[in-house]
Coordinates of C-alpha atoms in Angstrom, one line a residue:
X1 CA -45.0 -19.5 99.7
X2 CA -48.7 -20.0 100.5
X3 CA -49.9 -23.7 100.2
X4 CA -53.4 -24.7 98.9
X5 CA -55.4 -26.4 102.2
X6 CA -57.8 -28.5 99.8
X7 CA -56.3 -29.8 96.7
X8 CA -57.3 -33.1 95.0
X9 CA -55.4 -35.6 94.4
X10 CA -54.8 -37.6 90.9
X11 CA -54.8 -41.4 91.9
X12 CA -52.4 -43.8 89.2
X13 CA -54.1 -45.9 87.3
X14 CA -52.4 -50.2 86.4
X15 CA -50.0 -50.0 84.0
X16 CA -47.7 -52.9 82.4
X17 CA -45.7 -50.8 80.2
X18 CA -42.0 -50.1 81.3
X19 CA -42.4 -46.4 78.9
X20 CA -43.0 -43.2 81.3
X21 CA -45.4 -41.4 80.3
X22 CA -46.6 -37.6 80.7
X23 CA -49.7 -37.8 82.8
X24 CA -53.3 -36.1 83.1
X25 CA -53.0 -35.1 86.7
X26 CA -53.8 -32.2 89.0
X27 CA -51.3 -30.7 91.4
X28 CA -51.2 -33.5 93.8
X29 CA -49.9 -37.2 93.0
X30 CA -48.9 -39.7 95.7
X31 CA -45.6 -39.6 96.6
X32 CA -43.3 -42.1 95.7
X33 CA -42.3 -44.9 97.6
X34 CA -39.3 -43.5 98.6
X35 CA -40.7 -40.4 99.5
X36 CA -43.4 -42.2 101.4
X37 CA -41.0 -44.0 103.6
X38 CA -39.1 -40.5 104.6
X39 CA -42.3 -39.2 105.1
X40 CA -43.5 -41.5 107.9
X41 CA -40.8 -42.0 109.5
X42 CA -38.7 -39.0 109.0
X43 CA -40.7 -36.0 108.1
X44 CA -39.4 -34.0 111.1
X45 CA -35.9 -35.9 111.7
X46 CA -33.1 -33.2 111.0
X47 CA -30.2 -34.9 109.5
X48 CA -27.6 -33.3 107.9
X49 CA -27.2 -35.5 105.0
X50 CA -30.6 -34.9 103.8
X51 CA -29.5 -31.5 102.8
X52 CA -28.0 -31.4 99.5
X53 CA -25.7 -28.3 98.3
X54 CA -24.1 -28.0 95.4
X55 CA -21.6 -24.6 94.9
X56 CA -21.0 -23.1 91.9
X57 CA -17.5 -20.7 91.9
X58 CA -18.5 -17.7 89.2
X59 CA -15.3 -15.5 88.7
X60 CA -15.8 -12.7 85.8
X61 CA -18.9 -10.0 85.5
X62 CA -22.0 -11.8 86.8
X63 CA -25.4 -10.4 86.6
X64 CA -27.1 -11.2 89.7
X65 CA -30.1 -10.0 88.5
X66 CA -30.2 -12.3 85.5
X67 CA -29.1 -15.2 87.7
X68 CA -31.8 -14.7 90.1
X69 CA -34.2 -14.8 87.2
X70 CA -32.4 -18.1 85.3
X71 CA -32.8 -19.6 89.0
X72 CA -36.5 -18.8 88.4
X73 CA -37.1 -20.6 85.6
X74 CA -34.9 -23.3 86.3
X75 CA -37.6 -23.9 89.0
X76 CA -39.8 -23.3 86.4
X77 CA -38.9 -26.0 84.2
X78 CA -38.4 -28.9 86.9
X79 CA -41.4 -28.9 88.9
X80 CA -40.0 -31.4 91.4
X81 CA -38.1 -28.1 92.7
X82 CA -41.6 -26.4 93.3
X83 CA -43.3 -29.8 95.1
X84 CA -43.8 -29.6 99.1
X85 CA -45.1 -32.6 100.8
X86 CA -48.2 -31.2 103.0
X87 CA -49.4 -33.1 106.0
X88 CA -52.8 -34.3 105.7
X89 CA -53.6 -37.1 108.1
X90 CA -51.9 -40.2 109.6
X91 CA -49.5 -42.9 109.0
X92 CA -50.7 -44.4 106.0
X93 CA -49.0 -44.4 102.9
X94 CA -51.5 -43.5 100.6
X95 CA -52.3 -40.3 102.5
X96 CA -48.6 -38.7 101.9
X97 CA -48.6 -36.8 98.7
X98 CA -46.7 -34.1 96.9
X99 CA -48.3 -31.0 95.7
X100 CA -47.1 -29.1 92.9
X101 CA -46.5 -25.5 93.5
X102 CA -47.1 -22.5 90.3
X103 CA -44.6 -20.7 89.6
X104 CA -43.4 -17.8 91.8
X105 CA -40.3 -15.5 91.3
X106 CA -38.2 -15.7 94.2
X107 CA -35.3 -13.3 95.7
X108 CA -32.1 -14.5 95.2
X109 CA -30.2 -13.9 98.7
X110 CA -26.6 -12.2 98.6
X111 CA -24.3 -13.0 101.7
X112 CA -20.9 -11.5 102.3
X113 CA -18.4 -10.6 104.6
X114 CA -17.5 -7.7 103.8
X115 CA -15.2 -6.8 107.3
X116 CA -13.5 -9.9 106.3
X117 CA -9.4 -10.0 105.2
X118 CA -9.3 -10.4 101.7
X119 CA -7.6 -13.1 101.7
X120 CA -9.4 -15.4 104.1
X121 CA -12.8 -13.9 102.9
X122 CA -13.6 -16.8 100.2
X123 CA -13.3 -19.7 103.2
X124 CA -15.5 -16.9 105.4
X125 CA -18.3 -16.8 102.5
X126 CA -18.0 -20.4 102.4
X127 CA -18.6 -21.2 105.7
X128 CA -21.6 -19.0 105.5
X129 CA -23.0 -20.8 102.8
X130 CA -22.5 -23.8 104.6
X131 CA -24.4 -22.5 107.5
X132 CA -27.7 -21.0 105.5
X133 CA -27.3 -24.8 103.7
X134 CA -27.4 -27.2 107.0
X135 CA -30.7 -25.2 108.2
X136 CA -33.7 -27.4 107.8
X137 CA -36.1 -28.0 105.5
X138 CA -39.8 -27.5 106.3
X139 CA -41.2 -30.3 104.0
X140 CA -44.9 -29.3 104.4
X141 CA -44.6 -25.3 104.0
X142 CA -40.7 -25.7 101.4
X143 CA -39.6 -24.2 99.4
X144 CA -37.3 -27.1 99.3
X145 CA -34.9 -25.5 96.5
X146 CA -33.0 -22.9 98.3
X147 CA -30.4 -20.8 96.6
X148 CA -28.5 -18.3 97.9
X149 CA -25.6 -16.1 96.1
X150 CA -22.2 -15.8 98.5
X151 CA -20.2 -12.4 97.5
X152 CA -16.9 -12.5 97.7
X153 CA -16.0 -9.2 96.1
X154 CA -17.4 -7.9 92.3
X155 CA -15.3 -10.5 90.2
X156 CA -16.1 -13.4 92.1
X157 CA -19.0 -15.4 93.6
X158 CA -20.3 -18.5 94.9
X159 CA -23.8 -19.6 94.1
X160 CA -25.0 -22.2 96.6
X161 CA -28.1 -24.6 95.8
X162 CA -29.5 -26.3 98.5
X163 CA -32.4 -29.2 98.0
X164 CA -33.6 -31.7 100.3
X165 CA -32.7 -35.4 99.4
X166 CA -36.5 -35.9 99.7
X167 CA -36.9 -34.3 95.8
X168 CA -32.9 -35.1 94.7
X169 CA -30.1 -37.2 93.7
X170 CA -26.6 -37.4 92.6
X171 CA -28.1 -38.0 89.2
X172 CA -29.9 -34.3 89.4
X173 CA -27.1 -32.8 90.3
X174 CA -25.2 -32.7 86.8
X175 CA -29.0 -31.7 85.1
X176 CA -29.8 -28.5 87.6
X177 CA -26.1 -27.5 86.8
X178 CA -26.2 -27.9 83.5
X179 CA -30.1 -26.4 82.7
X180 CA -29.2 -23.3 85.1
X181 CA -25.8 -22.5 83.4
X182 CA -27.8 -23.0 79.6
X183 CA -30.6 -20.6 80.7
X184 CA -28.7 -17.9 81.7
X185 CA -26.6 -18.3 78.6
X186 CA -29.6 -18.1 76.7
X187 CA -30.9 -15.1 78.5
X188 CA -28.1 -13.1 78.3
X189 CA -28.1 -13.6 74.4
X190 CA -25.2 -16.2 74.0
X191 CA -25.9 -18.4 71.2
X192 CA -26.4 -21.7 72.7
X193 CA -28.8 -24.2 71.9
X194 CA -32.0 -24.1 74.0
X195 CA -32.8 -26.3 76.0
X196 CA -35.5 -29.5 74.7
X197 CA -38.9 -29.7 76.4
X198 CA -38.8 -32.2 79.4
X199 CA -40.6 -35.7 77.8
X200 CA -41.8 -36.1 81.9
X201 CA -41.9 -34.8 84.9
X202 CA -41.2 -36.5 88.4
X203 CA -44.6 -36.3 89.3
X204 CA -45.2 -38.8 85.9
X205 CA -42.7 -40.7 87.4
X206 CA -44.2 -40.9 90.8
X207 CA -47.8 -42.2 89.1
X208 CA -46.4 -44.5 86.7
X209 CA -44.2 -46.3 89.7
X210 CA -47.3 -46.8 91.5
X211 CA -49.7 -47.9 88.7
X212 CA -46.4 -50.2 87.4
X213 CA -45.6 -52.0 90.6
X214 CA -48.7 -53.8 91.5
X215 CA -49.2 -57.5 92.9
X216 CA -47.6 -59.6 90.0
X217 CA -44.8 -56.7 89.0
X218 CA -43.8 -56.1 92.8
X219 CA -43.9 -60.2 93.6
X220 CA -41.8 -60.8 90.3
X221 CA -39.1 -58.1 91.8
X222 CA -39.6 -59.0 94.9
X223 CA -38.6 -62.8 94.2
X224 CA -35.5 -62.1 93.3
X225 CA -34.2 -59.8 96.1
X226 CA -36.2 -62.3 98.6
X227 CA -33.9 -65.2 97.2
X228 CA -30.4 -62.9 97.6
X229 CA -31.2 -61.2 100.9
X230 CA -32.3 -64.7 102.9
X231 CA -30.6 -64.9 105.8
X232 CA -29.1 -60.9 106.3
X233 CA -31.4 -58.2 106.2
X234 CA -31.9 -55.3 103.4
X235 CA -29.8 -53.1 105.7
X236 CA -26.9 -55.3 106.0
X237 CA -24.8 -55.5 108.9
X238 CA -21.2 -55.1 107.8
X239 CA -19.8 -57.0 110.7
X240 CA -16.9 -54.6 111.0
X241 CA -15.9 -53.1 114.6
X242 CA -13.0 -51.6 116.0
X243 CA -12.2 -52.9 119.4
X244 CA -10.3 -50.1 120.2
X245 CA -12.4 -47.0 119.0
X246 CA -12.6 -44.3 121.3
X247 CA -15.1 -43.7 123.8
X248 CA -16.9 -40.9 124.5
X249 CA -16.6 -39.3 121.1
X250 CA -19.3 -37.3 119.6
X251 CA -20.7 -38.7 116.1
X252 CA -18.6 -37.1 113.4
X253 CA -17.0 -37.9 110.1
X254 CA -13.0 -38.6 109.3
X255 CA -12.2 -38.8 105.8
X256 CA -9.0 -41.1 104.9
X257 CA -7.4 -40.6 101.1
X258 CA -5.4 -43.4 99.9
X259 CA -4.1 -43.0 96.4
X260 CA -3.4 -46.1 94.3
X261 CA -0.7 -44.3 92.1
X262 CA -0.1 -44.3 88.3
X263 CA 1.3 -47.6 87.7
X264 CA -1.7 -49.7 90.2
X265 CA -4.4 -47.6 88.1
X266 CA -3.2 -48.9 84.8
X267 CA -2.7 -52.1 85.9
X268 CA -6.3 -52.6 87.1
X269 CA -7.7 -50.6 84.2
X270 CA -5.9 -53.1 81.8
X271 CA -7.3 -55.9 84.3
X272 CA -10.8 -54.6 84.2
X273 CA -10.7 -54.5 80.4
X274 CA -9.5 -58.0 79.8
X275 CA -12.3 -59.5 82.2
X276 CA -14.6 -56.9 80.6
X277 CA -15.9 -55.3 83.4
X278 CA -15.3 -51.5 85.0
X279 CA -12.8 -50.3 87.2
X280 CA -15.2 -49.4 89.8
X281 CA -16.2 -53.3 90.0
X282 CA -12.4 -54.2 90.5
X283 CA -12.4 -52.2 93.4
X284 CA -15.5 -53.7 95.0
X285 CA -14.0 -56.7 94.7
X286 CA -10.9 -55.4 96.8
X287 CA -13.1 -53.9 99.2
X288 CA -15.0 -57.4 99.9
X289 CA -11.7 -59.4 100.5
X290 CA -10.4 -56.4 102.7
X291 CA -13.7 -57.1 104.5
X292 CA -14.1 -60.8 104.5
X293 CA -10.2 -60.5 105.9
X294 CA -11.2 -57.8 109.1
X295 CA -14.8 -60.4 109.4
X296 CA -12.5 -63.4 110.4
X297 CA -11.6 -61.5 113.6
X298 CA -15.1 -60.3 114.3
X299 CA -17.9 -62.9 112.9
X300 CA -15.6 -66.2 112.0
X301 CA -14.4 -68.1 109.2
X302 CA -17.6 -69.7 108.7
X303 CA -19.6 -66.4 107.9
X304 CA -16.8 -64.2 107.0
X305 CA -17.4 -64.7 103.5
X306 CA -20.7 -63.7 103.2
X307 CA -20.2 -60.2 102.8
X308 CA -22.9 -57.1 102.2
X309 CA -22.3 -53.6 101.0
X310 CA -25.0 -51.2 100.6
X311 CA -24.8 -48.5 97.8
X312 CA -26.5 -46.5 95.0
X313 CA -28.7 -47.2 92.2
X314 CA -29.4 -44.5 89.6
X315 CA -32.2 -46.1 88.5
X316 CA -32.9 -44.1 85.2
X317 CA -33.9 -46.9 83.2
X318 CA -35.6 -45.2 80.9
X319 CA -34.4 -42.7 78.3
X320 CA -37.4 -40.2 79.4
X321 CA -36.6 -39.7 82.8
X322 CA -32.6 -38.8 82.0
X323 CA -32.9 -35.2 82.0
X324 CA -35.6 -34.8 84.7
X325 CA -34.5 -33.5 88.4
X326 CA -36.2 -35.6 91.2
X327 CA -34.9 -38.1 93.6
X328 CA -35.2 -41.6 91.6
X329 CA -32.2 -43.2 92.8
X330 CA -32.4 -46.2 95.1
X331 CA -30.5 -47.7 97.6
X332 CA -29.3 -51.4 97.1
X333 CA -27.8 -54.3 98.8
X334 CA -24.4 -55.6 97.3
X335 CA -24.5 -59.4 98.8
X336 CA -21.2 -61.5 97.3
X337 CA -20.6 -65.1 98.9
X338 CA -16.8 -66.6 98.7
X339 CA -14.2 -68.3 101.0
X340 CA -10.8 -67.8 101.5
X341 CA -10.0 -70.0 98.8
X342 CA -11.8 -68.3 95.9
X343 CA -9.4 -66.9 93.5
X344 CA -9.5 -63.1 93.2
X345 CA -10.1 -63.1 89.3
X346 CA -13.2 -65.3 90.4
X347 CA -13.9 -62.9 93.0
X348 CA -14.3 -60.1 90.5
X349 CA -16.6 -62.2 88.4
X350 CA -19.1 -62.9 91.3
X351 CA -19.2 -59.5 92.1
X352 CA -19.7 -58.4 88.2
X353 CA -22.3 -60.6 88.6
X354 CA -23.6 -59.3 92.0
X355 CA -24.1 -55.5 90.5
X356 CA -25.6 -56.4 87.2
X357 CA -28.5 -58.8 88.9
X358 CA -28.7 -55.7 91.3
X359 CA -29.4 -53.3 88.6
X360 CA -31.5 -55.9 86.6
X361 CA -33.7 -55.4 89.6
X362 CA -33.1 -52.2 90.7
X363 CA -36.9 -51.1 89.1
X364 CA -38.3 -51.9 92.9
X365 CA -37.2 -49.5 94.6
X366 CA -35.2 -50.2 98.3
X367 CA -38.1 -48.9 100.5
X368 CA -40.9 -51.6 99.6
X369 CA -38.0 -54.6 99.4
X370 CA -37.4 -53.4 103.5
X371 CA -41.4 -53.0 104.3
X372 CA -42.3 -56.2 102.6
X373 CA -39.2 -58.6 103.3
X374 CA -37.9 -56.8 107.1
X375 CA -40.9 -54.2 108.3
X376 CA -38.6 -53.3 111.2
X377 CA -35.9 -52.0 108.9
X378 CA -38.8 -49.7 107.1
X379 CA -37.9 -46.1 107.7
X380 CA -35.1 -47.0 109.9
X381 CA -32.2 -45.0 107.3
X382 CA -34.5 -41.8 108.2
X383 CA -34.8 -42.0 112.0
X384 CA -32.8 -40.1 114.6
X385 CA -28.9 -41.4 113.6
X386 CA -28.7 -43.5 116.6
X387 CA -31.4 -46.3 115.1
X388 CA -29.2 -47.2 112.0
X389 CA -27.6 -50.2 111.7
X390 CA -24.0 -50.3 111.3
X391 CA -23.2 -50.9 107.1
X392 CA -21.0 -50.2 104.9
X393 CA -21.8 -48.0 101.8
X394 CA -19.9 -48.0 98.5
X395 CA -19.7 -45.8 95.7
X396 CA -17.9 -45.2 92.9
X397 CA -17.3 -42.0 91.1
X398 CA -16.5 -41.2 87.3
X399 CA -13.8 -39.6 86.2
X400 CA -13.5 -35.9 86.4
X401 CA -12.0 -35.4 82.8
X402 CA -14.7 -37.8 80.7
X403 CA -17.4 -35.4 82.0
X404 CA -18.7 -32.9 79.7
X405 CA -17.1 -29.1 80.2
X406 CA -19.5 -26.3 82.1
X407 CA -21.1 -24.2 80.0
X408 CA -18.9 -20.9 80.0
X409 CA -21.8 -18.1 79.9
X410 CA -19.9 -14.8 78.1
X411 CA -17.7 -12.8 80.4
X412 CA -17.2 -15.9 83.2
X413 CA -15.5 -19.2 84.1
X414 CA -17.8 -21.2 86.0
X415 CA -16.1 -24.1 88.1
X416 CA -17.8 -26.5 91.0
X417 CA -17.1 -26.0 94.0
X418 CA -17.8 -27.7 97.6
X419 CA -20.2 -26.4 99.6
X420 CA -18.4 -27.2 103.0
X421 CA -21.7 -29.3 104.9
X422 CA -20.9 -31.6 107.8
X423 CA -21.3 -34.9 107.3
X424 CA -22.3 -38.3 109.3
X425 CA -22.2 -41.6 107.3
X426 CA -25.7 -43.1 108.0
X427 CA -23.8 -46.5 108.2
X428 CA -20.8 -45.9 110.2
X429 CA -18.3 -46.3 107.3
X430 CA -18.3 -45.0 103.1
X431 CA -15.9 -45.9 101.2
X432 CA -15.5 -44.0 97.5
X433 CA -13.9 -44.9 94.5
X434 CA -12.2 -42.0 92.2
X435 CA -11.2 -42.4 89.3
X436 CA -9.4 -39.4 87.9
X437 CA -6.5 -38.3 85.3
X438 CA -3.5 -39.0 88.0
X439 CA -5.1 -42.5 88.3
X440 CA -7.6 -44.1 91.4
X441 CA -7.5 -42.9 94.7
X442 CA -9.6 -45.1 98.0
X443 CA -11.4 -42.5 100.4
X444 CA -13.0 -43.8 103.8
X445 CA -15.2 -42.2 105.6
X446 CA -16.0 -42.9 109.1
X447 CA -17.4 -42.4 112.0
X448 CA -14.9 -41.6 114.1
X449 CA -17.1 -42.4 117.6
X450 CA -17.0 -46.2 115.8
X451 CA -13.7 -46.3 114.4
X452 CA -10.2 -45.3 115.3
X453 CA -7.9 -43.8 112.9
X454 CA -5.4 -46.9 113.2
X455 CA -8.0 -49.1 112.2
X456 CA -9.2 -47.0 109.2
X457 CA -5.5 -46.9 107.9
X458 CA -5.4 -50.7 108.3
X459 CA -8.7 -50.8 106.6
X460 CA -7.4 -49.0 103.4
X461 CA -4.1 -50.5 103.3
X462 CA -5.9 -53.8 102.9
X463 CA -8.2 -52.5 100.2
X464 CA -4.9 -51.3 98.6
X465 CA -3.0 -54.5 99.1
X466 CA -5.8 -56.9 97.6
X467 CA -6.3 -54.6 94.6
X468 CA -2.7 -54.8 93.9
X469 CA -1.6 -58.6 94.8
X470 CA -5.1 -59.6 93.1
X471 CA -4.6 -57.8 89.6
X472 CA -0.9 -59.3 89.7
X473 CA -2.2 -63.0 90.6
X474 CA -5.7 -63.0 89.9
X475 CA -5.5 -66.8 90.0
X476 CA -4.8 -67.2 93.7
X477 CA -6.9 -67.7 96.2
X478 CA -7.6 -64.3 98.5
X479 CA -6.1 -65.9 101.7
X480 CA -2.8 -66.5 100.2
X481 CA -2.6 -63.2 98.6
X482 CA 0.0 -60.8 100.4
X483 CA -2.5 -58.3 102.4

């Protein structure tokens, strides 16, 4: 991939409107502030999370050569997958920019194992995958879309697409999947509709965040997030320890399951209707008195109830920018105060509360609310893993059977399937919400150097207890509930 070494680069203009809009630019825009932030701070900071892979399991009569050329103009048509982020000069902002590749056919690699058992030779291709996935990204020289093809035998393969987090989100996922799967459809003369010309790009997106957030936007956001983050920091402290973790341990993730059952998932479903707000807000709610009950041993009564989660934000606020690949998401802070006397109905209505001011809000993104309100928590999420403070990160995931069907190309069945990355949560501990057809299951993931696994199963039993004594007597207050 050879990169230009003079290129110029299209500066944004002010803007009020709230409308992206395609730009008149050349091939190299500022980054965005997100970006920025990585970019100073972390541009040469392996970590595995920044790698994103995303498997897709083809079993049937696959044309490798037409896949190889769908993966080509799916690069093609999302130039955030053809953007490298060239180093040219120091630390400030304004000199980190992204530069927007043409496009170039690329080889699709094939791995196998072809000396490998049959039937162990899918976990063996996997593992491969995995491997070619972790290595890291070069962000100045990319490509930063890396596919690669796993063989398994003639009937069945695993496509693997690696991107760094630096150009992608969960949002982009679902879009790559879908616009790869369409196009080779198309190619291979299925009748499916084509797919509609992208309204913007990412690097619109990157030009219109930066004309849109000037002085008066940024202070208006910014007054907001400076009123509900006084007195914590953006990068909350989840005031969580275990003092009995082990010692000695080498950073590593364990993941936890704890399935609600049937009869729990109904009964908070029916719950989150009548107080009209989602499951997945339920569920925080649970998680914060499971918290504020495990703070009372480590930070007090008096500051137990101030408790601070720090998730996701899709922020695709505007229709434009739905079907466009490119890392928009931001992080936020989740901040919800109570006591041990606040009812858990109540609960669930300050934290309703808590996620729709946060997405009211959520136009700024994370990295210039920790630069302009706590400058020495700028950049900190991209430093060596040792730097980061210890949070806890929430998320929520939809339900596998509302989401749209794959595409079925003619001749295969195309299913997702895990691309099998290590994993370190940034903040010590993750906690994810499912919600799927046999009813809601609680994962934790955590750092098992931090935590010990009789603490995390205490930690999910009292997520589980709260969610289920709360939804039966929503009118009592949390410390009297049974958990």
């Amino acid at each position: 991939m050879t990169i230009p070494s003079t290129f110029h680069v299209t500066l944004p203009t002010p803007n009020t409107s709230t409308e992206v809009r395609p730009a008149t630019r050349g091939a190299a825009v500022p980054a965005t502030h997100t970006q920025q932030e990585r970019l100073i701070w972390g541009r040469h900071v392996h970590q595995v999370n920044n790698n994103i892979a995303l498997g897709l399991r083809f079993d049937g009569r696959l044309d490798v050569a037409l896949l190889e050329r769908s993966l080509n103009l799916l690069a093609e048509r999302h130039e955030t997958l053809r953007t490298v982020f060239p180093e040219v000069g120091g630390e400030s902002s304004e000199e980190h920019v992204m530069l927007l590749l043409p496009p170039q056919p690329r080889a699709l690699p094939v791995l196998e194992a072809p000396d490998e058992p049959a039937e162990t030779r899918l976990p063996r291709v996997l593992a491969l995958l995995a491997e070619h996935a972790n290595q890291p990204f070069d962000l100045a020289a990319g490509p930063l879309f890396r596919p690669v093809l796993g063989r398994v035998s003639e009937s069945l393969h695993v496509l693997s697409m690696t991107t760094d987090h630096i150009v992608f989100d969960a949002w982009s996922a679902r879009i790559m999947i879908n616009d790869l799967l369409t196009i080779y459809a198309s190619e291979q003369g299925d009748d499916v509709p084509p797919l509609p010309e992208l309204p913007v790009q990412f690097p619109d997106f990157a030009l219109w965040q930066h004309g849109h957030l000037g002085d008066v936007q940024l202070e208006r956001q910014l007054g907001y997030w400076r009123k509900q983050l006084d007195g914590i920091t953006p990068i909350p402290a989840s005031g969580l320890a275990d003092p009995d973790a082990p010692t000695g341990a080498e950073p590593g993730v364990t993941k936890s399951l704890e399935p609600v059952g049937p009869e729990l998932s109904a009964a908070v479903e029916e719950f989150a209707v009548r107080e009209r707000v989602t499951s997945a807000v339920v569920l925080a709610a649970a998680l914060k008195a499971a918290m504020w009950r495990l703070r009372l041993e480590t930070v007090g009564e008096d500051a137990a109830g101030d408790v601070a989660t720090f998730g996701s934000l899709a922020n695709r606020t505007r229709p434009e920018t739905d079907a466009m690949v490119g890392y928009v998401a931001t992080p936020a802070t989740f901040r919800t105060r109570f006591t041990g006397r606040t009812p858990f109905g109540e609960l669930v209505r300050l934290e309703a509360q808590t996620l729709f001011n946060a997405m009211r809000h959520q136009r700024i993104p994370f990295s210039l609310i920790s630069r302009e309100l706590a400058p020495e928590q700028y950049g900190v999420r991209f430093r060596e893993p040792g730097s980061v403070p210890i949070y806890l990160n929430f998320d929520m995931d939809m339900v596998e059977d509302e989401r749209e069907p794959l595409l079925r190309p003619t001749g295969l069945d195309v299913q997702p399937i895990g691309i099998p990355m290590p994993e370190v949560p940034r903040g010590g501990l993750r906690v994810i919400g499912y919600r799927r057809k046999d009813g809601i299951a609680i994962e934790l993931r955590y750092r098992h150097d931090l935590y010990g696994r009789g603490w995390a199963t205490r930690f999910l039993r009292l997520i589980h207890a709260f969610l289920q004594h709360g939804v039966d007597a929503p009118d009592t207050p949390i410390e009297e509930l049974a958990a």
